[in-house]
Short mmCIF file of C-alpha atoms and ligand atoms in Angstrom, two decimals:
data_model
loop_
_atom_site.label_atom_id
_atom_site.label_comp_id
_atom_site.label_asym_id
_atom_site.label_seq_id
_atom_site.Cartn_x
_atom_site.Cartn_y
_atom_site.Cartn_z
CA MET K 18 -45.98 -72.65 112.76
CA ASN K 19 -48.83 -74.92 113.85
CA ILE K 20 -51.78 -75.55 111.55
CA ILE K 21 -54.87 -77.72 111.12
CA LEU K 22 -56.01 -79.21 107.82
CA LEU K 23 -59.76 -79.53 107.97
CA GLY K 24 -61.91 -81.32 105.41
CA PRO K 25 -64.00 -84.42 104.75
CA PRO K 26 -62.56 -87.92 104.16
CA GLY K 27 -60.78 -87.84 100.79
CA ALA K 28 -60.43 -84.04 100.75
CA GLY K 29 -56.65 -84.36 100.32
CA LYS K 30 -55.50 -83.64 103.88
CA GLY K 31 -52.97 -86.46 104.02
CA THR K 32 -51.65 -85.77 100.52
CA GLN K 33 -51.04 -82.09 101.24
CA ALA K 34 -49.75 -82.70 104.77
CA GLN K 35 -46.99 -84.94 103.32
CA ARG K 36 -46.01 -82.16 100.94
CA ILE K 37 -46.01 -79.43 103.63
CA GLN K 38 -43.97 -81.72 105.88
CA ASP K 39 -41.29 -82.00 103.16
CA SER K 40 -41.29 -78.33 102.08
CA HIS K 41 -41.79 -76.57 105.44
CA HIS K 42 -40.15 -78.95 107.92
CA MET K 43 -43.33 -79.25 109.92
CA ILE K 44 -44.44 -82.61 111.30
CA GLN K 45 -47.60 -84.29 110.02
CA LEU K 46 -49.72 -85.51 112.91
CA SER K 47 -52.45 -87.79 111.52
CA THR K 48 -54.71 -89.28 114.13
CA GLY K 49 -55.95 -91.76 111.52
CA ASP K 50 -52.39 -93.03 110.93
CA MET K 51 -51.70 -93.19 114.68
CA LEU K 52 -54.91 -95.11 115.34
CA ARG K 53 -54.24 -97.56 112.44
CA ALA K 54 -50.73 -98.18 113.85
CA ALA K 55 -52.27 -98.83 117.29
CA VAL K 56 -54.83 -101.25 115.81
CA GLU K 57 -52.09 -103.09 113.92
CA ALA K 58 -49.90 -103.32 117.03
CA GLY K 59 -52.86 -104.49 119.13
CA THR K 60 -52.31 -101.90 121.86
CA GLU K 61 -54.98 -100.87 124.37
CA VAL K 62 -55.78 -97.80 122.29
CA GLY K 63 -56.02 -99.97 119.18
CA LEU K 64 -58.43 -102.35 120.83
CA LYS K 65 -60.63 -99.40 121.86
CA ALA K 66 -60.57 -97.83 118.41
CA LYS K 67 -60.93 -100.79 116.03
CA ALA K 68 -64.69 -101.25 115.89
CA PHE K 69 -65.38 -97.52 115.58
CA MET K 70 -62.98 -97.20 112.67
CA GLU K 71 -64.36 -100.23 110.84
CA SER K 72 -67.89 -98.86 111.02
CA GLY K 73 -66.88 -95.41 109.78
CA GLY K 74 -67.79 -93.75 113.10
CA LEU K 75 -65.55 -91.60 115.23
CA VAL K 76 -63.33 -92.96 117.97
CA PRO K 77 -64.22 -91.58 121.43
CA ASP K 78 -62.83 -88.08 122.10
CA GLU K 79 -60.76 -88.99 125.16
CA VAL K 80 -58.83 -91.60 123.16
CA VAL K 81 -57.73 -89.23 120.39
CA ILE K 82 -57.19 -86.30 122.70
CA GLY K 83 -54.82 -88.40 124.77
CA ILE K 84 -52.87 -89.50 121.70
CA ILE K 85 -52.45 -85.97 120.37
CA SER K 86 -51.51 -84.46 123.70
CA GLU K 87 -48.69 -86.99 124.15
CA ARG K 88 -47.53 -86.60 120.55
CA ILE K 89 -47.28 -82.81 120.70
CA ASP K 90 -44.89 -83.09 123.62
CA GLN K 91 -42.33 -84.92 121.46
CA PRO K 92 -39.29 -82.80 120.57
CA ASP K 93 -39.85 -83.16 116.77
CA CYS K 94 -43.03 -81.06 117.09
CA LYS K 95 -41.08 -77.99 118.26
CA ASP K 96 -40.58 -76.57 114.74
CA GLY K 97 -44.28 -76.83 114.01
CA PHE K 98 -46.96 -79.39 113.23
CA ILE K 99 -49.74 -80.07 110.80
CA LEU K 100 -52.83 -81.61 112.38
CA ASP K 101 -54.39 -83.94 109.84
CA GLY K 102 -57.71 -85.40 110.93
CA PHE K 103 -57.78 -83.74 114.36
CA PRO K 104 -59.82 -82.10 115.83
CA ARG K 105 -63.02 -83.67 114.50
CA THR K 106 -65.54 -82.71 117.24
CA SER K 107 -66.21 -79.60 119.32
CA ALA K 108 -64.95 -81.42 122.42
CA GLN K 109 -61.66 -82.15 120.62
CA ALA K 110 -61.35 -78.54 119.43
CA GLU K 111 -61.86 -77.26 122.97
CA ALA K 112 -59.39 -79.79 124.38
CA LEU K 113 -56.87 -78.69 121.75
CA ASP K 114 -57.26 -75.02 122.71
CA LYS K 115 -56.65 -75.95 126.32
CA MET K 116 -53.60 -78.08 125.64
CA LEU K 117 -52.03 -75.46 123.35
CA GLU K 118 -52.52 -72.84 126.03
CA GLU K 119 -50.97 -75.08 128.70
CA LYS K 120 -47.98 -75.80 126.43
CA SER K 121 -47.71 -72.12 125.40
CA LEU K 122 -48.20 -72.99 121.74
CA LYS K 123 -50.08 -71.05 119.08
CA LEU K 124 -52.48 -72.19 116.37
CA ASN K 125 -51.54 -70.13 113.31
CA ALA K 126 -54.17 -71.25 110.86
CA VAL K 127 -56.96 -73.74 110.13
CA ILE K 128 -56.98 -74.51 106.42
CA GLU K 129 -60.37 -75.72 105.18
CA MET K 130 -60.16 -77.90 102.10
CA LYS K 131 -63.52 -77.44 100.37
CA VAL K 132 -64.53 -80.45 98.31
CA GLU K 133 -67.98 -81.42 97.09
CA ASP K 134 -69.37 -84.67 98.52
CA GLU K 135 -69.91 -86.16 95.05
CA VAL K 136 -66.19 -86.61 94.31
CA LEU K 137 -65.17 -88.02 97.70
CA ALA K 138 -66.30 -91.62 97.21
CA ASP K 139 -64.15 -91.94 94.06
CA ARG K 140 -61.17 -90.38 95.81
CA VAL K 141 -61.43 -92.71 98.81
CA ALA K 142 -62.20 -95.87 96.83
CA GLY K 143 -59.11 -95.36 94.64
CA ARG K 144 -56.71 -94.49 97.43
CA TYR K 145 -53.69 -96.62 98.27
CA SER K 146 -50.26 -96.03 99.71
CA CYS K 147 -46.72 -97.37 99.77
CA ALA K 148 -46.43 -100.15 102.36
CA LYS K 149 -42.87 -99.14 103.14
CA CYS K 150 -42.80 -95.29 103.32
CA GLY K 151 -46.49 -94.39 103.38
CA ALA K 152 -46.45 -92.18 100.28
CA GLY K 153 -50.02 -91.74 99.05
CA TYR K 154 -51.35 -92.66 95.60
CA HIS K 155 -54.61 -92.98 93.67
CA ASP K 156 -55.67 -95.48 91.01
CA THR K 157 -56.58 -92.66 88.60
CA PHE K 158 -55.57 -89.28 90.04
CA LEU K 159 -52.05 -89.93 91.30
CA GLN K 160 -50.19 -92.91 89.88
CA PRO K 161 -46.52 -93.67 90.48
CA LYS K 162 -44.25 -92.49 87.65
CA VAL K 163 -43.17 -96.09 87.02
CA ASP K 164 -46.09 -98.50 87.24
CA GLY K 165 -45.98 -100.46 90.53
CA VAL K 166 -42.91 -98.69 91.93
CA CYS K 167 -43.10 -96.08 94.71
CA ASP K 168 -41.73 -92.70 93.55
CA SER K 169 -40.34 -91.91 97.00
CA CYS K 170 -38.62 -95.12 98.09
CA GLY K 171 -38.67 -97.60 95.17
CA SER K 172 -40.74 -100.17 97.07
CA THR K 173 -43.07 -102.37 95.00
CA GLU K 174 -45.47 -103.13 97.85
CA PHE K 175 -48.61 -101.08 98.41
CA LYS K 176 -51.57 -101.27 100.77
CA ARG K 177 -55.17 -100.19 100.95
CA ARG K 178 -57.14 -99.22 104.04
CA ALA K 179 -59.82 -101.61 105.26
CA ASP K 180 -62.28 -98.71 105.66
CA ASP K 181 -61.77 -97.24 102.20
CA ASN K 182 -64.88 -98.65 100.62
CA ARG K 183 -68.01 -96.92 99.39
CA GLU K 184 -70.28 -98.11 102.25
CA THR K 185 -68.02 -96.75 105.00
CA VAL K 186 -67.55 -93.48 103.11
CA ILE K 187 -71.25 -92.72 103.61
CA SER K 188 -70.95 -93.08 107.40
CA ARG K 189 -67.72 -91.12 107.48
CA LEU K 190 -69.26 -88.30 105.47
CA GLU K 191 -72.24 -88.24 107.83
CA ALA K 192 -69.87 -88.03 110.78
CA TYR K 193 -68.03 -85.16 109.05
CA HIS K 194 -71.16 -83.12 108.42
CA ALA K 195 -72.71 -83.74 111.84
CA GLN K 196 -69.61 -83.52 114.07
CA THR K 197 -66.71 -81.86 112.27
CA ALA K 198 -68.26 -79.21 109.97
CA PRO K 199 -69.44 -77.24 113.04
CA LEU K 200 -65.74 -76.52 113.75
CA LEU K 201 -65.65 -74.21 110.70
CA PRO K 202 -67.68 -71.40 112.33
CA TYR K 203 -65.80 -72.05 115.61
CA TYR K 204 -62.46 -71.30 113.94
CA GLU K 205 -63.87 -68.52 111.80
CA GLY K 206 -64.90 -66.84 115.06
CA LYS K 207 -61.30 -67.05 116.23
CA GLY K 208 -60.09 -65.43 113.00
CA VAL K 209 -57.85 -68.31 111.98
CA LEU K 210 -59.93 -69.99 109.25
CA ARG K 211 -58.56 -69.96 105.67
CA SER K 212 -60.54 -71.78 102.97
CA ILE K 213 -59.09 -73.19 99.77
CA ASP K 214 -60.54 -74.97 96.75
CA GLY K 215 -59.86 -78.66 97.30
CA MET K 216 -61.54 -79.56 93.99
CA ALA K 217 -58.52 -78.28 92.07
CA SER K 218 -55.63 -80.50 90.96
CA ILE K 219 -53.26 -81.76 93.64
CA ASP K 220 -50.48 -79.34 92.50
CA GLU K 221 -52.89 -76.44 92.36
CA VAL K 222 -54.10 -77.17 95.93
CA THR K 223 -50.44 -77.24 97.11
CA LYS K 224 -49.94 -73.80 95.55
CA GLN K 225 -53.01 -72.43 97.33
CA ILE K 226 -51.82 -73.81 100.66
CA ASN K 227 -48.29 -72.42 100.14
CA HIS K 228 -49.88 -69.04 99.44
CA VAL K 229 -51.79 -69.21 102.75
CA LEU K 230 -48.70 -70.30 104.66
CA SER K 231 -46.50 -67.58 103.20
CA ALA K 232 -48.97 -64.93 104.38
CA LEU K 233 -48.92 -66.12 108.00
P1 ADP H 10 -57.71 -87.27 103.24
O1 ADP H 10 -56.40 -87.39 104.00
O2 ADP H 10 -58.30 -85.89 103.33
O3 ADP H 10 -58.69 -88.31 103.60
P2 ADP H 10 -56.06 -88.04 100.92
O4 ADP H 10 -55.01 -87.00 100.90
O5 ADP H 10 -55.70 -89.38 101.40
O6 ADP H 10 -57.36 -87.47 101.69
O7 ADP H 10 -56.66 -88.12 99.43
C1 ADP H 10 -57.62 -89.13 99.09
C2 ADP H 10 -57.28 -89.73 97.74
O8 ADP H 10 -57.53 -88.74 96.71
C3 ADP H 10 -55.81 -90.12 97.57
O9 ADP H 10 -55.76 -91.33 96.83
C4 ADP H 10 -55.17 -88.97 96.83
O10 ADP H 10 -54.12 -89.39 95.98
C5 ADP H 10 -56.32 -88.38 96.03
N1 ADP H 10 -56.30 -86.91 95.95
C6 ADP H 10 -55.90 -86.05 96.91
N2 ADP H 10 -56.03 -84.74 96.51
C7 ADP H 10 -56.60 -84.82 95.25
C8 ADP H 10 -57.00 -83.82 94.27
N3 ADP H 10 -56.85 -82.51 94.56
N4 ADP H 10 -57.50 -84.26 93.14
C9 ADP H 10 -57.65 -85.59 92.87
N5 ADP H 10 -57.30 -86.57 93.74
C10 ADP H 10 -56.78 -86.18 94.92
P1 ADP H 11 -59.94 -89.77 106.39
O1 ADP H 11 -58.73 -88.90 106.14
O2 ADP H 11 -60.26 -90.62 105.21
O3 ADP H 11 -61.06 -89.06 106.99
P2 ADP H 11 -58.56 -90.77 108.76
O4 ADP H 11 -57.38 -91.59 108.44
O5 ADP H 11 -58.32 -89.37 109.19
O6 ADP H 11 -59.50 -90.83 107.50
O7 ADP H 11 -59.42 -91.47 109.89
C1 ADP H 11 -59.81 -92.82 109.78
C2 ADP H 11 -60.74 -93.19 110.94
O8 ADP H 11 -60.00 -93.03 112.17
C3 ADP H 11 -61.96 -92.31 111.10
O9 ADP H 11 -63.04 -92.75 110.30
C4 ADP H 11 -62.25 -92.45 112.61
O10 ADP H 11 -62.87 -93.66 112.91
C5 ADP H 11 -60.83 -92.50 113.20
N1 ADP H 11 -60.34 -91.14 113.55
C6 ADP H 11 -59.28 -90.50 113.00
N2 ADP H 11 -59.11 -89.29 113.57
C7 ADP H 11 -60.08 -89.19 114.51
C8 ADP H 11 -60.46 -88.16 115.44
N3 ADP H 11 -59.78 -86.98 115.51
N4 ADP H 11 -61.54 -88.39 116.25
C9 ADP H 11 -62.19 -89.54 116.18
N5 ADP H 11 -61.93 -90.51 115.34
C10 ADP H 11 -60.88 -90.35 114.50
ZN1 ZN H 12 -42.51 -95.71 99.27
#
């Protein structure tokens, strides 16, 4: 099964993708994570992407399309993947259609996580993750069971993203509404769009997604 999680920054895509990855043996493909790794490693892709990411704008289409196309060819994607943060523009959606066709792969569903703009800044500003295993947390909404210790791996080191501040969130939300939201009617037209209430609690959202997946 291959799916897309679609929603604004802070909607809960990464949080839910991690859970689906564990429960359904599908691979989470986060273009944001891949780009951050490239920036950190100082690769050519990273050098191209850095300034766009810092400003809260989108990285050029050809860069992310190239990354995803290569990643989908890896053997671990055979059992299914969860696209988290891709596609984000019409050009990316069209390129994805083309690459899936060429690789004889199917897109089973696009799950829209509906969240009101008002709550997104708080979600993004409080976000952090385990520096060792990447498990996601939030200052208020999702704290580790033992203060300062990662639930998943026991590490005591955590990190925050450089772009998770209130100023950048405004640009990222603008980019979402202008460039990514038009994908909703695109996928609705293809009959694959499923919308869920991303304002609900994290566990409740997981239930809704599992419900969608079990009906596919
Ligand atoms: P995205 O990948 O869509 O940008 P994340 O999954 O990283 O979003 O979630 C953003 C932040 O909000 C994280 O700190 C996460 O713990 C928290 N979060 C995710 N889903 C919910 C939810 N349903 N309710 C409250 N907080 C949430
Ligand atoms: P969030 O889940 O908070 O929206 P991501 O981790 O998905 O954040 O993305 C962080 C940044 O990486 C984006 O603001 C953008 O600059 C870049 N990026 C990630 N995915 C894409 C994409 N598909 N197209 C263009 N830029 C992207
Ligand atoms: Zn951890």
